[in-house]
Coordinates of C-alpha atoms in Angstrom, one line a residue:
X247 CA -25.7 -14.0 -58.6
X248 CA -21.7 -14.2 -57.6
X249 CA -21.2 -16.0 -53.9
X250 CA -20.4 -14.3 -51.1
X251 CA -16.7 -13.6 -50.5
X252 CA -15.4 -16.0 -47.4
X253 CA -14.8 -14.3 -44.3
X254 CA -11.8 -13.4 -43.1
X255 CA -9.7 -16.0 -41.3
X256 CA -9.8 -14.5 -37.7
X257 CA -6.3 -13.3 -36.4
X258 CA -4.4 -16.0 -34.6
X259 CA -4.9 -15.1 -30.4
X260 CA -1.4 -14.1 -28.9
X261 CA 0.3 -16.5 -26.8
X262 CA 0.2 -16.0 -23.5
X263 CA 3.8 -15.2 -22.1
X264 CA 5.4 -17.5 -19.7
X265 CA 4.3 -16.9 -15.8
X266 CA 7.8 -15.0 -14.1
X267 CA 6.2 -16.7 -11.1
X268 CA 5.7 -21.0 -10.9
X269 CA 2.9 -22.0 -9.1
X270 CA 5.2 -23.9 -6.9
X271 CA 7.1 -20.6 -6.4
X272 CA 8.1 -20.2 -2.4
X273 CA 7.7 -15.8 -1.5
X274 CA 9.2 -14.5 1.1
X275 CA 6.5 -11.2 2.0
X276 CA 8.5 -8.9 4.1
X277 CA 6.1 -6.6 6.3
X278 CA 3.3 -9.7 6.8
X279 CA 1.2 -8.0 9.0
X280 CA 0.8 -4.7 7.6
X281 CA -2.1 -3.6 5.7
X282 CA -0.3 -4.2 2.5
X283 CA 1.6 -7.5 3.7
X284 CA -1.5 -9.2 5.7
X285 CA -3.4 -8.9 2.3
X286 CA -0.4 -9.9 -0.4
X287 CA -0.7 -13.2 2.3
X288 CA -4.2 -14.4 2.5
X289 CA -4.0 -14.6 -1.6
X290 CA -1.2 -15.7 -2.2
X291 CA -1.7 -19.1 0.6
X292 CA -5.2 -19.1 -0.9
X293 CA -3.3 -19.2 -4.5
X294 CA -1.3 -21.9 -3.3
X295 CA 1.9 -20.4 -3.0
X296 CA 4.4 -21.3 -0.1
X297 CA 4.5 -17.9 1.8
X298 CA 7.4 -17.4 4.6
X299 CA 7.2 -14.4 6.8
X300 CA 8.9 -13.2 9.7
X301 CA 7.7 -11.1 12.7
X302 CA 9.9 -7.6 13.4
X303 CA 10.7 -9.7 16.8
X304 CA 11.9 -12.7 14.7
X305 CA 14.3 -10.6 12.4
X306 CA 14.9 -6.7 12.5
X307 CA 14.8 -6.1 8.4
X308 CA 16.7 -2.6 9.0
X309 CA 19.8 -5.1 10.3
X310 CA 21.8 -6.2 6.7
X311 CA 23.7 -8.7 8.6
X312 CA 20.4 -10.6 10.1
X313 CA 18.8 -10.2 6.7
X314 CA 20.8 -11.7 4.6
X315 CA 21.6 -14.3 6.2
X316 CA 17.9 -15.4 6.8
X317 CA 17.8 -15.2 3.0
X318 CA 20.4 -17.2 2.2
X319 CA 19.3 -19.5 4.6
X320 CA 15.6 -19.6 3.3
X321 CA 16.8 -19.1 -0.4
X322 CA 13.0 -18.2 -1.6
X323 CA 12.0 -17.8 -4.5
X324 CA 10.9 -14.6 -4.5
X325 CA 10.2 -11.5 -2.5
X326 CA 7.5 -9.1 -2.0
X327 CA 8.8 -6.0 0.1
X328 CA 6.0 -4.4 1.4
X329 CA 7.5 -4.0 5.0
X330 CA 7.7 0.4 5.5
X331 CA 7.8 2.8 8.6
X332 CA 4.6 4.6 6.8
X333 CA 2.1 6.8 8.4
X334 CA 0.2 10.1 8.0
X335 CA 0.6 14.0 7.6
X336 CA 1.1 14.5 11.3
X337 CA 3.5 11.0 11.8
X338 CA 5.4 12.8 8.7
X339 CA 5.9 15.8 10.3
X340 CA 6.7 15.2 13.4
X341 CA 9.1 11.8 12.9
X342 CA 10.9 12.9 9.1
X343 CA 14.5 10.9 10.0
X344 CA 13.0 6.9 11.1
X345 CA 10.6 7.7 8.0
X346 CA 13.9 8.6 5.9
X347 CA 16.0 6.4 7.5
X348 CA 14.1 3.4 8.7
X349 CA 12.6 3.1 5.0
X350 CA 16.7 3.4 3.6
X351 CA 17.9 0.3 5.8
X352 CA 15.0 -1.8 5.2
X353 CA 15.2 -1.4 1.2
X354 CA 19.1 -1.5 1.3
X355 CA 18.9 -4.9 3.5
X356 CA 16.0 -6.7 2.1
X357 CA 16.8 -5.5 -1.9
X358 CA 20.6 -6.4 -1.5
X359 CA 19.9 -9.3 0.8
X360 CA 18.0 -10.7 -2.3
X361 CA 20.4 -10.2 -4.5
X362 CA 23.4 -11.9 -2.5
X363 CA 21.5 -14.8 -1.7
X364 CA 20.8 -15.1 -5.7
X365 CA 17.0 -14.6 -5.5
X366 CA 16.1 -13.6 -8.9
X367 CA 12.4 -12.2 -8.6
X368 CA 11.6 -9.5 -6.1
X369 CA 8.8 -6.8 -5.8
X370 CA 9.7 -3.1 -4.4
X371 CA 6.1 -1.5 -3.1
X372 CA 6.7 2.2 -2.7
X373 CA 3.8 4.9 -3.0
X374 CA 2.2 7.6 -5.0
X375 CA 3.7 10.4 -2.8
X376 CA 7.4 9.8 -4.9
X377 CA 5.7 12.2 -7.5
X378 CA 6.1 16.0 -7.6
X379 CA 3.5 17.9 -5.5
X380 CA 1.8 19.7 -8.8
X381 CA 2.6 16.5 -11.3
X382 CA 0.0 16.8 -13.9
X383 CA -3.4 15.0 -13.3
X384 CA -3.5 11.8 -13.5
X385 CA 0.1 10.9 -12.8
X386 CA 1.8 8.9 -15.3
X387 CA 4.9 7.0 -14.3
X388 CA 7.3 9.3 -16.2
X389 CA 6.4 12.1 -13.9
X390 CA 9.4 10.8 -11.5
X391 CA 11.9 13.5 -10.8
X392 CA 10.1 16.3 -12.9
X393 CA 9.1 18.1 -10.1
X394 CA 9.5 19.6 -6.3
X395 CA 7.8 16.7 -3.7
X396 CA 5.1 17.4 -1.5
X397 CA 7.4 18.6 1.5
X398 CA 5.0 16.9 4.3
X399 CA 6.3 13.8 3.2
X400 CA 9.9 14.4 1.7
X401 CA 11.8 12.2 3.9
X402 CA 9.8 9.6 3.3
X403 CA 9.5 9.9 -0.6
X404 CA 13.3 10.1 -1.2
X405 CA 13.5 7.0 0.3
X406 CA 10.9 5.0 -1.8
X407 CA 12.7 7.1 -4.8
X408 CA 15.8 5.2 -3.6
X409 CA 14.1 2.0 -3.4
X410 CA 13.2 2.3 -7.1
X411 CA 16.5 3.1 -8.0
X412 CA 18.2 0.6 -6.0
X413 CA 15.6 -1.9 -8.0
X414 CA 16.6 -0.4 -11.2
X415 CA 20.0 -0.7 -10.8
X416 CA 20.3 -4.5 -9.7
X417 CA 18.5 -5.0 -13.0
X418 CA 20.7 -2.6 -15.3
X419 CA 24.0 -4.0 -13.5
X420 CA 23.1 -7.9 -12.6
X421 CA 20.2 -8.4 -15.0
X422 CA 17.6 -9.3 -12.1
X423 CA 14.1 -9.5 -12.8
X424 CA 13.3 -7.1 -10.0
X425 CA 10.2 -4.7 -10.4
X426 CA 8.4 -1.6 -8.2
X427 CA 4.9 -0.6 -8.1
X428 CA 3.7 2.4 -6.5
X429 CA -0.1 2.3 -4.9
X430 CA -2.2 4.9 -4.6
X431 CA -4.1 5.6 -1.0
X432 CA -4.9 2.4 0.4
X433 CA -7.2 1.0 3.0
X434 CA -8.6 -2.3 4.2
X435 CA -8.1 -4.7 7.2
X436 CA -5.5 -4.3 9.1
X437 CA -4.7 -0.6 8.4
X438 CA -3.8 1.7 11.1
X439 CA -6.2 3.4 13.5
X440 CA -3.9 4.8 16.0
X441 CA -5.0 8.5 16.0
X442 CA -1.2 10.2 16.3
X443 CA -0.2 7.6 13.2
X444 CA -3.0 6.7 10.6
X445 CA -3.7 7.3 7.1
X446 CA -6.4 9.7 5.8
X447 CA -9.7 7.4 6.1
X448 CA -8.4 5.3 9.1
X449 CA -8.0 8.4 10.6
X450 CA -11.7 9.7 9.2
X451 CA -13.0 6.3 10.6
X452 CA -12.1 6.9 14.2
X453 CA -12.7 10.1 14.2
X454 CA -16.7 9.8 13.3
X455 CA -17.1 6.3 15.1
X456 CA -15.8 8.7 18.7
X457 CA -18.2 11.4 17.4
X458 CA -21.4 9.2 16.8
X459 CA -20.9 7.0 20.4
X460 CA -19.8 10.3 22.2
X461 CA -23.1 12.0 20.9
X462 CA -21.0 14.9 19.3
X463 CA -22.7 17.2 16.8
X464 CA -20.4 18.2 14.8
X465 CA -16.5 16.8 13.8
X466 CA -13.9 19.1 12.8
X467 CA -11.0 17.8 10.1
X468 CA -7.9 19.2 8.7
X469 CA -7.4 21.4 6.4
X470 CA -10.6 22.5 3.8
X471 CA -11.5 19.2 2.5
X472 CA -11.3 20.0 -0.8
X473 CA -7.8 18.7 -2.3
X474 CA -9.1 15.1 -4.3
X475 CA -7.5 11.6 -3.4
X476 CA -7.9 8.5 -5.1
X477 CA -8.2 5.4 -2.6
X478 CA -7.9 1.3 -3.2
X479 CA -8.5 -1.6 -0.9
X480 CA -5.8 -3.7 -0.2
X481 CA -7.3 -6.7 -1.3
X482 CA -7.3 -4.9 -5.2
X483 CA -3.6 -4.3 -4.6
X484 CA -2.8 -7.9 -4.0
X485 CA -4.4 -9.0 -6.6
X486 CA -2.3 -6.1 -9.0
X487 CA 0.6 -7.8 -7.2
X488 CA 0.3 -11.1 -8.0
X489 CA -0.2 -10.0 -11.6
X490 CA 3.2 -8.0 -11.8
X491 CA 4.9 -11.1 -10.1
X492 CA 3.4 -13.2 -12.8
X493 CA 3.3 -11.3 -16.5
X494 CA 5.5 -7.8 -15.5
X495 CA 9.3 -7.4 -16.0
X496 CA 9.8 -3.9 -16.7
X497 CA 12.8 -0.9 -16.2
X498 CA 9.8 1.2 -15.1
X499 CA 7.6 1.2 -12.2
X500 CA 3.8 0.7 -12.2
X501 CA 1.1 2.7 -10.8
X502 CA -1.5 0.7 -8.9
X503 CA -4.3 2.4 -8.7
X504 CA -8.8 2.2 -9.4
X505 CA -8.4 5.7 -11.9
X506 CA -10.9 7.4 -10.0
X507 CA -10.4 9.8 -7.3
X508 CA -13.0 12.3 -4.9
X509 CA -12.4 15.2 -2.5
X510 CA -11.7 14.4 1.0
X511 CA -14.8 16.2 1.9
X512 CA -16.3 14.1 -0.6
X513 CA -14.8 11.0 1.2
X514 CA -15.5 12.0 4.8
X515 CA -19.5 12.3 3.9
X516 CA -19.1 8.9 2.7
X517 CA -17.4 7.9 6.5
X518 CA -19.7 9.6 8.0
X519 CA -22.9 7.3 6.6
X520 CA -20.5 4.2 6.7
X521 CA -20.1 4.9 10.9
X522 CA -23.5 6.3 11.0
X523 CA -22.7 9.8 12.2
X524 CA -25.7 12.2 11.5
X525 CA -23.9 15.6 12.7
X526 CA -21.9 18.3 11.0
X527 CA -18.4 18.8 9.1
X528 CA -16.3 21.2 9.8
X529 CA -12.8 22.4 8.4
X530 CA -9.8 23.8 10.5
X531 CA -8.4 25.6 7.3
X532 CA -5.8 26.8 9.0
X533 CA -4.0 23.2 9.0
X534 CA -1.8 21.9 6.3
X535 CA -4.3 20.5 2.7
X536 CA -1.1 18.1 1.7
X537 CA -1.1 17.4 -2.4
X538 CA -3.7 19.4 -4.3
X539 CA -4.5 16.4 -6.0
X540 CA -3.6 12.8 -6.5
X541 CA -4.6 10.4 -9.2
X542 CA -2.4 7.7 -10.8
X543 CA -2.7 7.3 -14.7
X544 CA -3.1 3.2 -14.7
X545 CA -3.1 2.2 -18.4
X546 CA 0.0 0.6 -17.9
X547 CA -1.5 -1.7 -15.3
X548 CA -5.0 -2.0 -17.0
X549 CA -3.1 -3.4 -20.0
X550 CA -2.2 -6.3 -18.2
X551 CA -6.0 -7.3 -17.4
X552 CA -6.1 -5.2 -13.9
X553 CA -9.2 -3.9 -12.7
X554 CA -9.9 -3.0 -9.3
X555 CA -12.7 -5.3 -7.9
X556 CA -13.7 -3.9 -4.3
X557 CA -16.2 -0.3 -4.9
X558 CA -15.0 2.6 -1.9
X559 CA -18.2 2.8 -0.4
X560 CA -18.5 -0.9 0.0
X561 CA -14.8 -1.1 1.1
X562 CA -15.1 1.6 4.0
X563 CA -17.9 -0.3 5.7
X564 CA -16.1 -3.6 5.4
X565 CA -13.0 -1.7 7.1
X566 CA -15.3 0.1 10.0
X567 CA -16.8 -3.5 10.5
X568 CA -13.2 -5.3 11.0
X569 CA -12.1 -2.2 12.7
X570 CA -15.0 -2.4 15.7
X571 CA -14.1 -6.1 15.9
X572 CA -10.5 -5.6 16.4
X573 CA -11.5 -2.6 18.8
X574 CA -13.7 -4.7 20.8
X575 CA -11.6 -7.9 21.4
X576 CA -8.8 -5.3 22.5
X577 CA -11.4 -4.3 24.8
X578 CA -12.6 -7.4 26.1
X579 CA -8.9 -8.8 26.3
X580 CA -7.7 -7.1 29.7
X581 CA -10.9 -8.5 31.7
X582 CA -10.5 -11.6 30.1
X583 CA -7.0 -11.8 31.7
X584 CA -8.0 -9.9 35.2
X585 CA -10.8 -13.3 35.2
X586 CA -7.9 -15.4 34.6
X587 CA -5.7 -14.1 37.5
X588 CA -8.9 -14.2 40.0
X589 CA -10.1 -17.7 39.3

């Protein structure tokens, strides 16, 4: 009886490349206290990286002058810009030049600010809506510029499309190891509620939490809730973040996204258990739908050992509870200070 032939020797594991960001690094996040920003700096101080920010009071990132100097002054390591005028359908339509032009000076002053002041690693967040309104489903990166935009958010697009040029060209012209990912829908602590400038499910929070404590039967929403979005909390997107600082250097952009999406009818049922609202939905069709549909194709960000960690239903009650805390200190603050004044 002949032996068994040996096994196979098993393949030798790849190296793993060289980090693009030291654990020592120092990261400048422009935008700290946004919904993108406020998350990108609880994990990277719970990481252990040296995070500077700056307030909009503190330095005015659409000023070039103000912002380059600060960066040479600072000289960080790297930068995350994730500071944007952003907001929704309505905020789009109504405001389209600070959301064209507000977005232009901040990316010209904080991307060539970088570069003057020699910082070699930066990270350009722009968003989903630079695709064409009727890109094929789900969106791969290579869908840029094939198509007519959505034109509810035009202004707005063109200038993240700018941003990812801009990024493109220091690295073409200057060889900088500057990078842009573009998120999907995103939610999460510190998002905005405001009802004139919110996002989709802010907007869907607010909107049932007034109809459940107001005792209303039934809340009416744009549009006819069936065009499909995909949606990821903000704490996912920090972590994608931290990835493409560390292992991405690439010409293209990368989607950040979970590669699942639902209808916004689909969505607003799942607002309405999260706030506890027990009436109807209704659709004014005659408002504007936005994109048909949205989903980002994410193989290119999966490949790098991405995967989103936060589910949406969990997510959206996690948000409404931060949301009613925030809501009821802002309450409680203006009596708190009329105490003060009497004592």
């Amino acid at each position: 009886m002949s032996p068994a032939p040996s096994p196979a020797p098993s393949p030798a594991p790849s190296p793993t490349p060289p980090l693009l960001l030291p654990p020592t690094a120092r990261i400048f996040v422009a935008g700290h206290r946004g919904l993108v920003g406020s998350a990108l700096t609880r994990l990277l101080t719970a990481e252990g990286y040296e995070v500077l920010t700056r307030t909009r009071d503190e330095l005015d990132l659409r000023d070039a002058g103000r912002t380059g100097a600060f960066l040479r002054a600072a000289r960080p390591d790297a930068v995350v810009l994730a500071a944007a005028r952003v907001g929704g359908i309505m905020a789009n339509s109504r405001y389209p030049v600070p959301f064209l032009e507000d977005n232009l000076r901040i990316q010209l002053s904080v991307i060539a600010g970088a570069h003057a002041a020699d910082i070699d690693r930066l990270l350009f967040l722009g968003s989903s809506c630079i695709y064409p309104k009727h890109a094929t489903q789900p969106i791969t990166e290579d869908a840029l510029l094939t198509g007519a935009l959505e034109p509810t958010n035009e202004p707005y697009a063109l200038a993240k499309i700018a941003g990812i040029t801009q990024v493109r060209s220091y690295r073409r012209q200057f060889g900088r190891a500057y990078i842009s990912a573009m998120p999907t829908n995103l939610y999460g602590p510190g998002d905005n509620f405001d009802p004139e400038t919110s996002h989709v499910l802010p907007a869907l929070i607010r909107r049932f939490h007034e109809a459940r404590t107001a005792g209303r039967q039934e809340v009416v929403l744009w549009g006819s809730g069936t065009p499909r979005r995909e949606f990821l909390h903000s704490d996912d997107l920090a972590r994608a973040c931290l990835l493409l600082l560390r292992r991405y250097d690439g010409d293209s952009p990368v989607n950040v996204g979970c590669g699942e999406d639902l209808s916004i009818a689909e969505l607003a049922s799942l607002v309405a258990d999260a706030t506890g609202f027990t009436g109807g939905i209704g659709w004014d069709t005659g408002k504007p739908d936005g994109t048909p549909r949205k989903l980002l194709e994410v193989s290119r960000l999966r490949a790098l050992g991405f995967a989103p960690a936060v589910p949406l239903a969990e997510g959206i009650r996690d948000t409404y509870r931060w949301w009613r805390a925030q809501d009821e200190r802002a309450r409680q603050a203006p009596s708190a200070g009329r105490a003060a004044r009497t004592s």
